[in-house]
Amino acid sequence: MKPNPLSRFLLVFVFAATMAGGASAQTKDPMPSWSNGVNKSAIVAFVTAVTKEGGDAFVPVADRIATFDLDGTLLVEQPLPVVMEFANKYVEEVAQANPNLQTQPYRAMREGDQTYLNANYMQVLTSAGIGLNEDDYRQRVKAFSETARHPRFNTPYVNLFYAPMRELVAYLRANDFKVYILSGSSQGFVRGIAKGPIGLPNAQMIGTQLVLEYQGDGFTRSGAFRDLATVGAGKPLIIEYQIGQKPIFSFGNSSGDQAMFEYTTSNKLHKNLSLWLEHDDAAREYAYDSGVKALPGLLKVSMKNDFAKLFDDE
Amino acid sequence: MKPNPLSRFLLVFVFAATMAGGASAQTKDPMPSWSNGVNKSAIVAFVTAVTKEGGDAFVPVADRIATFDLDGTLLVEQPLPVVMEFANKYVEEVAQANPNLQTQPYRAMREGDQTYLNANYMQVLTSAGIGLNEDDYRQRVKAFSETARHPRFNTPYVNLFYAPMRELVAYLRANDFKVYILSGSSQGFVRGIAKGPIGLPNAQMIGTQLVLEYQGDGFTRSGAFRDLATVGAGKPLIIEYQIGQKPIFSFGNSSGDQAMFEYTTSNKLHKNLSLWLEHDDAAREYAYDSGVKALPGLLKVSMKNDFAKLFDDE
C-alpha cells in the first residue's frame, strides 16, 4: 500500500508524540531515593544494557528474572524480623484469651519466660496461625502490618519497606522484569505483608512453606514446615522448583542470600547483576554484619551512602 | 483542553481503525478445531463475559488463572503416559550400555522381566535421569518427544498434543489468562515436552517434583520424589503454594483432576468454568473411563463430538 499524504501526516504526528513521551520518561529519575553514585549508575547501566534491543547484552523479556530477599533487604529486620514480632503478638493474644492453656509456647508467653521463648522461637513462629485458614492468616498479617508499630520508628511496619528498594522494584518491573521475593519468612506472612507495598501477585512472593491441609475450598495451616526452608541453598532450589530459570538480577543482605548470589552470578547465558545491602547506618537505621562474602559480579550497597532517604514518610 | 478540528478528526480516525480491527478479530474463529456446539459456545461465552469491562462477570487480568492437566488433557496418554514411555527407553538404554549392571530396574529391563517392571513402574520412573543435570534432563525429554514415535499414530510424541486444546490455551492467553499446567508427571518431564507445543514459561509448567541437589550453577536429579505428588489434593495444594490464587478455569480428564475441579468451582469471588475431556473415541483415539464425577459448574467435553480434528498434522 502506497502511503497517501494523510497517512504520512499521521505517521509524523504519531512519531513526534512517541518521541516526546520517550524523552520525558528518560529525563525523569526512576530512583530518586538513591544517591547518585557507582551503585545507582551500575543498576541503571545494567537495565539499559539488557533492555536495548539489538545491543550485545540484550535479554529477552522472558529471561528477565529478578529475585529479592525480604527481611533486611526490602524491609527493616531489626531489632527482630517482623515475622517474629507478628508471631510474638499472635501467641500472646492466644495465651491471654485462654488463661487455662498450659501447652507451650502459650504458658511461657503468659509467664514472660524469656529463656524458654528465646530457646524455642521456632515453636513460637509455627504456632502463630495453627488451624487458621491461609487466606484469613494473610489478612491478619496485613492488619498487623498496618496497625502494630515498630518500637524505634513508631510507625506501622508496612511503612518500613525501604523507599529506594520499592523504587528499584518498580523500575525493574517497568522494564519488563519479572520480580520475585524469596524470603526465609513463612510464605503466608510474606504474601500478607508485601502485597500492598510491593504489589506483586502471590505467585511471585515465595517464602518458607508450611504443611497445609486442603479443605475443598481453602487451606488450613498446620504447625509444621514443609520440606524446604527458603534460605541458603533453599533459595536456588525454590527458584528451580517454582521459576525454572536462572535469574539475571538478585538483591539480598545476608549470608542466607549467598547461594542466591552464587546462582545468579553463575548465569553464563546473560549479563547479570547482584547486589547486597550493608546495614552501616546506626544513625538512621541499624549497623550490623550479616556475613555476606565477596563474589565477582556482586556489588555492595551502603545504606549510609547509597540511600538518600530510607522511608517514604520521611 | 478543548479539542480542535484536527484532534477531533484524529480521534475519529483512530476509533474507526480500532473498530475495524476489533470486528476482524471477532469474525476469525479462535478455535477452529472445535466442533460448534454447547461446549465451544460455553467456553466462548465464559471468556467473553469475564473479559467484558464493566460487565457483571468481569474478572481483572490478575485473577484470570487457568489450570490444565497434561496427560490425557493436552496430550495423548494411551497406551502409556508419555513419561512412562520416556522412562522405559531411558532405563533400557542405560541397561544395554552397562551389561554388568545388576541393580534394579536395569537387570529386569535387560532381561525383559515384565512382572518386575509392572510391579515397580515407580522405580523405573524415578530411575530415568538419576544424577543428570536438570537442564540436560529437559533437553533429553525434548529430543525424545521429537524423535520417538507413538506405536499407533506413528508420529513423534510432540505431535500428539491435541489441536483443540492448543487452540484453547492460545485463546485464553490472548485474553490475558495466565495458564498453568499442573501434571502428575515429573516436573522436568513436563517442562521438557510441553515448552515447544504449548509455549509456557517454566514457572507455569508444574509437575511432581523430585528432590534436587544444588550444585552452585545447576541441579542434579535424585531418585526420590519431593513431598507432594501433583495429583488429587496435590493439585489444589500446589496451586496454593506456587500460584496463591484460586483459578477461574480448569481443564482435566481424570479422577486425579477432581480436587482441582472442586477447588476451581468453589470460587465465590468470580464466575468460573471447569471442563473435563471424555475419551470416547476409539475410532480416532481411545475410549476409556477416567473416573471423573459430575460436579455443578463442571462440563463434560466429548472427544468424539467436540473435537472436529484431533491433531495438527491431520
XYZ file of C-alpha atoms in Angstrom:
628
model
C 0.000 0.000 0.000
C 1.407 3.351 -1.014
C 1.121 5.948 1.752
C -1.166 8.824 0.838
C -0.484 12.337 2.143
C -2.915 11.902 5.032
C -1.337 8.688 6.342
C 2.114 10.244 6.010
C 0.922 13.168 8.089
C -0.482 10.798 10.702
C 2.781 8.863 10.874
C 4.746 12.020 11.551
C 2.216 13.039 14.172
C 2.387 9.680 15.979
C 6.195 9.596 15.719
C 6.519 13.061 17.219
C 4.140 12.197 20.048
C 6.085 8.985 20.784
C 9.416 10.747 20.875
C 8.097 13.443 23.183
C 6.845 10.750 25.581
C 10.153 8.878 25.386
C 12.261 11.916 26.182
C 10.048 12.826 29.102
C 10.313 9.288 30.510
C 14.103 9.344 30.189
C 14.594 12.602 31.996
C 12.516 11.546 34.993
C 14.728 9.790 37.563
C 13.168 6.362 38.256
C 15.009 6.034 41.578
C 15.058 9.447 43.285
C 15.636 7.951 46.749
C 19.051 6.621 45.681
C 22.083 8.867 45.986
C 23.925 9.329 42.737
C 26.989 7.099 42.794
C 28.547 3.956 41.393
C 25.805 1.613 42.588
C 22.878 3.585 41.192
C 24.847 4.043 37.969
C 25.596 0.315 37.791
C 21.912 -0.555 38.177
C 20.792 1.924 35.518
C 23.602 0.851 33.153
C 22.642 -2.803 33.624
C 18.937 -2.238 32.991
C 19.723 -0.033 29.995
C 22.058 -2.676 28.526
C 19.787 -5.701 28.925
C 16.746 -3.860 27.540
C 18.479 -2.349 24.496
C 17.147 -4.250 21.502
C 19.923 -5.209 19.133
C 22.547 -4.485 21.799
C 25.204 -7.035 22.786
C 23.713 -7.576 26.229
C 20.027 -7.621 25.253
C 17.964 -10.092 27.319
C 14.538 -11.202 26.040
C 11.657 -10.268 28.338
C 11.018 -13.928 29.189
C 14.509 -14.201 30.729
C 14.390 -11.018 32.816
C 14.030 -12.726 36.192
C 14.911 -10.769 39.343
C 14.895 -12.185 42.887
C 14.827 -10.184 46.123
C 15.212 -11.218 49.705
C 12.638 -9.646 52.091
C 13.914 -9.146 55.660
C 16.742 -6.626 55.777
C 16.590 -6.145 52.004
C 13.127 -4.742 51.300
C 12.007 -4.353 54.922
C 13.591 -3.442 58.267
C 14.565 -6.605 60.189
C 15.833 -5.101 63.463
C 15.505 -5.443 66.393
C 13.548 -8.545 65.286
C 12.379 -9.846 61.885
C 8.796 -8.628 61.526
C 7.513 -12.202 61.204
C 8.811 -12.746 64.763
C 7.078 -9.594 66.052
C 3.861 -10.881 64.484
C 4.282 -14.345 65.986
C 5.020 -12.978 69.457
C 1.881 -10.831 69.370
C -0.252 -13.646 67.964
C 0.866 -16.203 70.546
C 0.481 -13.658 73.344
C -3.117 -12.926 72.308
C -3.966 -16.638 72.246
C -2.290 -17.101 75.657
C -4.205 -14.191 77.214
C -7.527 -15.277 75.689
C -7.091 -18.814 77.025
C -5.727 -18.416 80.553
C -6.038 -22.150 81.244
C -3.991 -23.187 78.220
C -0.942 -24.936 79.706
C 0.730 -26.058 76.481
C 3.816 -24.314 75.137
C 4.642 -21.732 73.948
C 1.447 -20.212 75.410
C 2.326 -20.788 79.051
C 5.832 -19.361 78.622
C 4.373 -16.340 76.826
C 1.823 -15.741 79.595
C 4.507 -16.073 82.266
C 7.048 -13.980 80.366
C 9.543 -16.871 80.394
C 12.095 -15.316 78.020
C 14.573 -18.153 78.467
C 12.054 -20.652 77.122
C 10.855 -18.302 74.380
C 14.349 -17.481 73.146
C 15.308 -21.141 73.047
C 12.086 -22.078 71.239
C 11.458 -19.215 68.854
C 10.742 -21.666 66.014
C 7.869 -23.071 68.063
C 6.529 -19.542 68.530
C 6.840 -18.920 64.777
C 4.961 -22.056 63.769
C 2.333 -21.651 66.499
C 1.208 -18.282 65.135
C -1.694 -19.307 62.956
C -2.103 -23.056 63.577
C -5.535 -24.105 62.378
C -6.237 -20.811 60.624
C -7.433 -20.650 57.038
C -4.498 -19.449 54.922
C -6.474 -16.511 53.440
C -7.515 -15.412 56.932
C -3.913 -15.697 58.096
C -2.737 -13.391 55.298
C -5.449 -10.893 56.250
C -4.287 -10.962 59.867
C -0.696 -10.341 58.811
C -1.848 -7.415 56.668
C -3.882 -5.938 59.532
C -0.925 -6.383 61.906
C 1.445 -4.640 59.467
C -0.937 -1.679 59.235
C -1.523 -1.254 62.969
C 1.336 -2.627 65.089
C 4.161 -0.136 65.423
C 7.899 -0.556 65.242
C 9.478 0.136 68.682
C 12.019 2.645 67.375
C 10.413 4.243 64.329
C 6.975 4.336 65.974
C 5.174 3.748 62.694
C 3.271 0.705 61.383
C 5.574 -1.963 59.927
C 4.046 -1.526 56.484
C 5.797 1.862 56.327
C 9.201 0.258 56.886
C 9.766 -1.007 53.376
C 12.779 0.930 52.103
C 11.795 3.611 49.574
C 14.919 3.056 47.420
C 14.109 -0.660 47.179
C 10.466 -0.056 46.283
C 11.659 2.296 43.546
C 14.138 -0.308 42.297
C 11.435 -2.995 42.119
C 9.149 -0.599 40.233
C 11.989 0.389 37.887
C 12.730 -3.244 37.053
C 9.036 -4.043 36.530
C 8.662 -1.012 34.263
C 11.442 -2.583 32.214
C 9.564 -5.887 31.969
C 11.480 -7.764 34.622
C 9.538 -10.441 36.459
C 10.332 -9.722 40.100
C 10.119 -12.383 42.815
C 10.501 -12.156 46.560
C 12.330 -15.164 48.044
C 12.150 -14.967 51.817
C 13.051 -17.263 54.655
C 9.973 -15.951 56.483
C 6.820 -18.007 56.105
C 5.153 -17.655 52.723
C 1.773 -16.616 54.109
C 3.494 -13.869 56.081
C 5.384 -12.623 53.012
C 2.215 -12.526 50.918
C 0.295 -10.812 53.696
C 2.789 -8.039 54.418
C 4.343 -7.335 50.994
C 1.312 -7.339 48.696
C 0.411 -3.715 49.337
C 3.849 -2.066 49.485
C 5.489 -4.112 46.701
C 2.441 -5.016 44.598
C 3.407 -8.457 43.314
C 0.982 -11.314 42.669
C 1.117 -14.155 45.205
C 2.861 -16.414 42.684
C 5.856 -14.058 42.831
C 6.010 -13.897 46.643
C 7.738 -17.029 47.870
C 8.653 -17.907 51.426
C 9.231 -20.935 53.584
C 6.077 -23.008 53.213
C 4.110 -24.725 55.932
C 2.375 -28.048 55.522
C -1.177 -27.063 54.581
C -4.323 -29.154 54.725
C -6.682 -28.921 51.740
C -10.308 -28.280 52.767
C -12.237 -28.281 49.466
C -12.289 -24.525 49.052
C -9.231 -23.403 51.018
C -6.336 -24.493 53.216
C -5.713 -24.851 56.924
C -2.280 -24.038 58.342
C -0.506 -26.741 60.286
C 2.308 -26.126 62.740
C 4.926 -27.916 60.620
C 7.229 -26.570 57.939
C 7.241 -28.236 54.550
C 10.489 -29.836 53.361
C 12.458 -26.744 52.428
C 13.460 -23.528 54.214
C 13.888 -20.693 51.709
C 17.354 -19.710 52.958
C 20.827 -20.737 51.819
C 20.687 -23.431 49.127
C 16.905 -23.375 49.610
C 16.791 -20.170 47.550
C 18.285 -21.621 44.340
C 16.238 -24.779 44.910
C 12.949 -22.901 45.167
C 13.997 -20.871 42.104
C 14.349 -24.104 40.131
C 11.116 -25.594 41.508
C 8.903 -22.536 41.107
C 10.585 -20.369 38.476
C 12.695 -22.814 36.496
C 15.043 -20.163 35.087
C 18.271 -18.659 36.324
C 17.819 -15.010 37.437
C 19.774 -12.188 35.838
C 19.375 -9.956 38.895
C 19.327 -10.606 42.623
C 19.363 -8.485 45.745
C 19.845 -9.643 49.319
C 21.549 -8.636 52.548
C 22.804 -11.670 54.434
C 24.604 -14.994 54.399
C 21.188 -16.594 53.796
C 21.282 -14.958 50.353
C 24.809 -16.103 49.453
C 23.638 -19.141 47.445
C 21.153 -16.946 45.567
C 24.016 -14.584 44.665
C 26.208 -17.503 43.658
C 23.478 -18.994 41.465
C 22.617 -15.676 39.791
C 26.247 -14.752 39.098
C 26.744 -18.207 37.521
C 24.436 -17.089 34.658
C 26.581 -17.631 31.558
C 23.762 -17.037 29.079
C 23.041 -13.443 30.077
C 24.662 -10.401 31.599
C 23.694 -10.358 35.269
C 23.932 -8.199 38.358
C 23.677 -8.978 42.055
C 23.769 -6.579 44.977
C 23.672 -6.751 48.741
C 22.629 -4.105 51.205
C 25.075 -3.367 54.008
C 23.394 -2.062 57.149
C 26.017 0.514 58.109
C 23.806 3.344 59.258
C 23.256 3.264 63.025
C 22.161 6.894 62.952
C 19.240 6.407 60.562
C 18.641 2.640 60.977
C 20.981 -0.053 62.330
C 24.561 -1.181 61.828
C 25.231 -4.913 61.832
C 27.222 -7.518 59.940
C 25.206 -10.128 58.045
C 28.043 -12.288 56.834
C 27.873 -11.763 53.068
C 31.066 -12.884 51.303
C 32.513 -11.036 48.312
C 31.849 -12.618 44.923
C 32.700 -11.470 41.378
C 29.606 -9.750 39.988
C 28.240 -8.923 43.454
C 28.144 -5.238 44.431
C 27.900 -3.893 47.974
C 25.287 -1.195 48.529
C 25.845 1.029 51.552
C 22.672 2.180 53.265
C 24.576 5.178 54.628
C 25.948 6.332 51.290
C 23.552 4.965 48.666
C 20.172 5.578 50.266
C 19.338 9.302 50.040
C 16.288 8.595 52.115
C 15.115 5.413 53.816
C 11.344 5.548 54.030
C 8.510 7.145 52.091
C 7.076 9.060 55.051
C 10.302 10.900 55.858
C -8.232 21.173 26.731
C -10.787 21.876 24.021
C -10.442 19.559 21.045
C -9.501 21.373 17.864
C -10.770 20.186 14.472
C -7.566 18.241 13.760
C -7.606 16.264 17.022
C -11.299 15.518 16.541
C -10.502 14.177 13.117
C -7.690 12.024 14.528
C -9.935 10.620 17.228
C -12.491 9.551 14.647
C -9.754 8.008 12.545
C -8.278 6.023 15.453
C -11.746 4.942 16.593
C -12.633 3.673 13.117
C -9.334 1.797 12.828
C -9.847 0.212 16.269
C -13.349 -0.923 15.441
C -12.226 -2.397 12.121
C -9.511 -4.370 13.915
C -11.953 -5.490 16.574
C -14.511 -6.694 14.069
C -11.867 -8.565 12.129
C -10.627 -10.299 15.302
C -14.180 -11.244 16.256
C -15.006 -12.854 12.935
C -11.923 -15.091 12.983
C -12.703 -18.297 14.884
C -10.081 -18.661 17.648
C -10.805 -22.401 17.996
C -11.397 -23.858 14.510
C -10.586 -27.429 15.628
C -13.589 -27.444 17.942
C -16.976 -28.507 16.560
C -19.652 -25.914 17.054
C -21.797 -26.991 19.972
C -22.705 -26.281 23.581
C -19.176 -26.746 24.925
C -17.423 -24.464 22.463
C -20.212 -21.925 22.980
C -19.865 -22.190 26.754
C -16.119 -21.523 26.571
C -16.517 -18.526 24.270
C -19.403 -17.148 26.345
C -17.338 -17.522 29.526
C -14.256 -15.810 28.085
C -16.405 -13.051 26.607
C -18.176 -12.484 29.936
C -15.094 -12.368 32.164
C -13.190 -10.058 29.794
C -16.030 -7.575 29.224
C -15.021 -4.425 31.102
C -17.911 -3.028 33.071
C -19.830 -6.301 32.717
C -21.311 -8.155 35.702
C -18.855 -11.038 35.368
C -15.721 -9.033 34.572
C -12.568 -10.534 36.112
C -9.420 -8.384 36.421
C -6.443 -9.699 34.465
C -4.556 -10.532 37.673
C -7.287 -13.024 38.643
C -7.559 -14.814 35.289
C -5.845 -18.023 36.375
C -6.398 -21.174 34.311
C -5.038 -24.641 35.180
C -4.704 -27.594 32.819
C -3.824 -31.195 33.419
C -1.287 -32.631 30.920
C -1.678 -36.378 30.296
C -4.988 -37.181 28.600
C -5.961 -33.499 28.629
C -3.392 -31.738 26.479
C -1.519 -34.847 25.320
C -2.368 -38.466 24.408
C -1.829 -40.750 27.430
C -2.578 -44.158 25.896
C -1.409 -46.891 25.727
C 1.006 -45.444 28.316
C 1.580 -41.930 29.704
C 4.415 -40.479 27.647
C 6.573 -40.008 30.764
C 6.473 -43.821 31.149
C 7.483 -44.361 27.505
C 10.395 -42.000 28.097
C 11.421 -43.743 31.319
C 11.257 -47.192 29.726
C 13.503 -46.100 26.873
C 15.910 -44.289 29.182
C 16.303 -47.218 31.573
C 16.648 -49.646 28.668
C 19.463 -47.573 27.174
C 21.322 -47.483 30.487
C 20.803 -51.233 30.913
C 22.134 -52.019 27.425
C 25.095 -49.664 27.787
C 26.068 -51.263 31.113
C 25.624 -55.016 30.614
C 27.173 -55.798 34.002
C 24.819 -53.539 35.946
C 22.907 -55.932 38.213
C 20.850 -53.385 40.180
C 17.160 -52.888 39.507
C 15.344 -51.875 37.416
C 18.215 -52.256 34.917
C 18.524 -56.043 35.200
C 14.787 -56.558 34.818
C 14.765 -54.259 31.796
C 17.648 -56.133 30.165
C 16.002 -59.488 30.853
C 12.549 -58.302 29.777
C 11.123 -59.180 33.204
C 7.696 -57.571 32.716
C 6.352 -58.860 36.021
C 9.039 -56.985 37.918
C 8.757 -53.879 35.725
C 4.959 -53.693 36.025
C 5.119 -54.062 39.791
C 7.892 -51.457 40.076
C 6.982 -48.829 37.496
C 7.617 -46.050 40.029
C 11.215 -47.252 40.318
C 11.533 -47.123 36.539
C 10.089 -43.598 36.522
C 12.463 -42.252 39.167
C 15.482 -44.076 37.707
C 15.169 -42.271 34.378
C 17.558 -39.387 34.889
C 19.196 -40.063 38.275
C 22.359 -37.978 38.558
C 21.586 -35.915 35.446
C 21.704 -32.155 35.478
C 18.090 -30.922 35.377
C 18.658 -28.772 32.249
C 20.212 -31.739 30.446
C 17.288 -33.910 31.512
C 14.805 -31.446 30.000
C 16.821 -31.431 26.764
C 16.710 -35.237 26.641
C 12.952 -35.216 27.156
C 12.596 -32.682 24.342
C 14.793 -34.745 21.994
C 12.811 -37.889 22.881
C 9.493 -36.155 22.180
C 10.749 -35.076 18.757
C 12.135 -38.445 17.672
C 10.479 -41.394 19.463
C 7.231 -42.381 17.783
C 3.863 -43.312 19.190
C 3.109 -47.004 18.492
C -0.294 -46.364 16.940
C -0.089 -42.895 15.407
C 3.487 -43.461 14.186
C 4.451 -39.841 14.730
C 6.750 -38.210 17.311
C 5.020 -37.653 20.642
C 5.406 -33.900 20.293
C 2.759 -34.060 17.545
C 0.233 -35.657 19.902
C -0.831 -32.545 21.748
C -4.499 -32.084 20.857
C -5.043 -29.252 18.382
C -8.327 -28.124 20.030
C -6.551 -27.866 23.385
C -3.604 -25.923 21.976
C -6.113 -23.531 20.421
C -7.958 -23.207 23.726
C -4.745 -22.395 25.607
C -3.821 -19.798 22.962
C -7.340 -18.327 23.095
C -7.173 -17.945 26.876
C -3.696 -16.421 26.731
C -4.822 -13.972 24.036
C -7.475 -12.922 26.556
C -4.844 -12.313 29.243
C -5.371 -15.518 31.188
C -2.305 -16.854 32.974
C -2.300 -20.518 32.008
C -0.612 -23.197 34.127
C -0.040 -26.874 33.501
C -0.460 -28.983 36.655
C 0.636 -32.511 35.898
C 1.215 -35.638 37.954
C 4.148 -36.403 35.639
C 7.554 -35.245 36.816
C 8.092 -31.517 36.504
C 11.277 -31.801 34.428
C 9.402 -34.021 32.001
C 6.501 -31.581 31.720
C 8.831 -28.648 31.077
C 10.838 -30.656 28.542
C 7.915 -31.910 26.469
C 5.384 -29.054 26.671
C 7.572 -25.979 26.201
C 7.512 -26.123 22.397
C 3.907 -27.164 21.710
C 2.262 -25.094 24.474
C 4.772 -22.269 24.814
C 4.556 -21.512 28.535
C 7.453 -20.349 30.710
C 8.825 -22.977 33.106
C 7.206 -21.200 36.063
C 3.800 -22.072 34.583
C 4.615 -25.740 33.972
C 4.260 -27.595 37.246
C 4.598 -31.313 37.845
C 5.531 -33.710 40.602
C 8.926 -32.558 41.806
C 11.972 -34.667 42.558
C 14.423 -33.946 45.328
C 17.153 -31.958 43.584
C 20.688 -31.307 44.754
C 22.023 -27.767 44.294
C 25.438 -27.657 42.586
C 26.343 -23.942 42.553
C 25.199 -23.323 38.984
C 22.571 -26.016 38.449
C 20.790 -29.022 39.953
C 21.305 -32.770 39.954
C 18.289 -35.075 39.894
C 17.944 -37.582 42.682
C 15.827 -40.716 42.505
C 13.375 -39.541 45.172
C 10.152 -37.600 44.860
C 9.734 -34.450 46.920
C 6.900 -34.354 49.462
C 3.938 -33.858 47.163
C 2.557 -35.670 44.109
C 0.674 -33.249 41.856
C -2.465 -35.387 41.659
C -5.678 -35.359 43.707
C -5.453 -32.901 46.609
C -1.865 -32.284 45.492
C -3.239 -30.100 42.686
C -5.029 -27.540 44.899
C -2.066 -27.670 47.294
C 0.464 -26.855 44.585
C -1.893 -24.113 43.347
C -1.784 -22.528 46.794
C 1.987 -22.984 47.187
C 3.030 -21.797 43.738
C 0.148 -19.649 42.469
C -1.598 -18.492 45.629
C -4.888 -17.681 43.892
C -7.975 -19.724 43.138
C -8.327 -20.443 39.395
C -11.381 -19.321 37.426
C -10.865 -22.003 34.779
C -9.648 -25.584 34.887
C -9.493 -28.457 32.439
C -8.656 -32.078 33.183
C -9.678 -35.590 32.256
C -9.444 -37.936 35.220
C -10.135 -38.602 38.879
C -6.686 -37.117 39.570
C -8.154 -33.771 38.498
C -11.291 -33.997 40.654
C -9.863 -31.911 43.515
C -8.707 -29.278 41.012
C -12.276 -29.115 39.627
C -13.700 -28.949 43.143
C -11.335 -26.151 44.140
C -11.942 -24.119 40.970
C -15.730 -24.459 41.136
C -15.599 -23.279 44.768
C -14.538 -19.822 43.504
C -17.151 -17.496 45.021
C -15.394 -14.281 44.042
C -15.541 -14.831 40.285
C -17.522 -16.591 37.605
C -15.673 -19.810 36.793
C -15.704 -22.705 34.368
C -14.284 -26.205 34.557
C -14.296 -28.892 31.897
C -13.162 -32.467 31.527
C -12.336 -34.369 28.382
C -14.062 -37.719 27.946
C -12.079 -40.155 25.837
C -14.993 -41.693 23.948
C -13.473 -42.001 20.504
C -11.943 -45.429 19.912
C -12.028 -44.826 16.170
C -9.826 -41.737 16.194
C -8.061 -42.169 19.568
C -9.082 -44.286 22.582
C -12.177 -44.909 24.664
C -11.706 -45.314 28.403
C -13.261 -44.251 31.663
C -11.141 -41.995 33.884
C -13.458 -41.775 36.866
C -14.442 -38.108 36.829
C -17.501 -37.408 38.981
C -20.168 -34.853 38.000
C -19.993 -31.517 39.799
C -22.031 -28.304 39.418
C -20.059 -25.994 37.135
C -18.134 -28.854 35.512
C -18.857 -29.562 31.837
C -18.102 -32.800 30.012
C -16.326 -32.428 26.677
C -16.704 -35.352 24.285
C -13.662 -36.003 22.117
C -15.921 -37.690 19.584
C -18.395 -34.837 19.288
C -16.490 -31.712 20.330
C -13.129 -32.229 18.623
C -13.528 -31.559 14.874
C -9.955 -32.687 14.460
C -7.515 -34.161 16.964
C -4.023 -33.256 15.811
C -2.391 -30.508 13.811
C -0.835 -32.781 11.211
C -4.111 -34.423 10.203
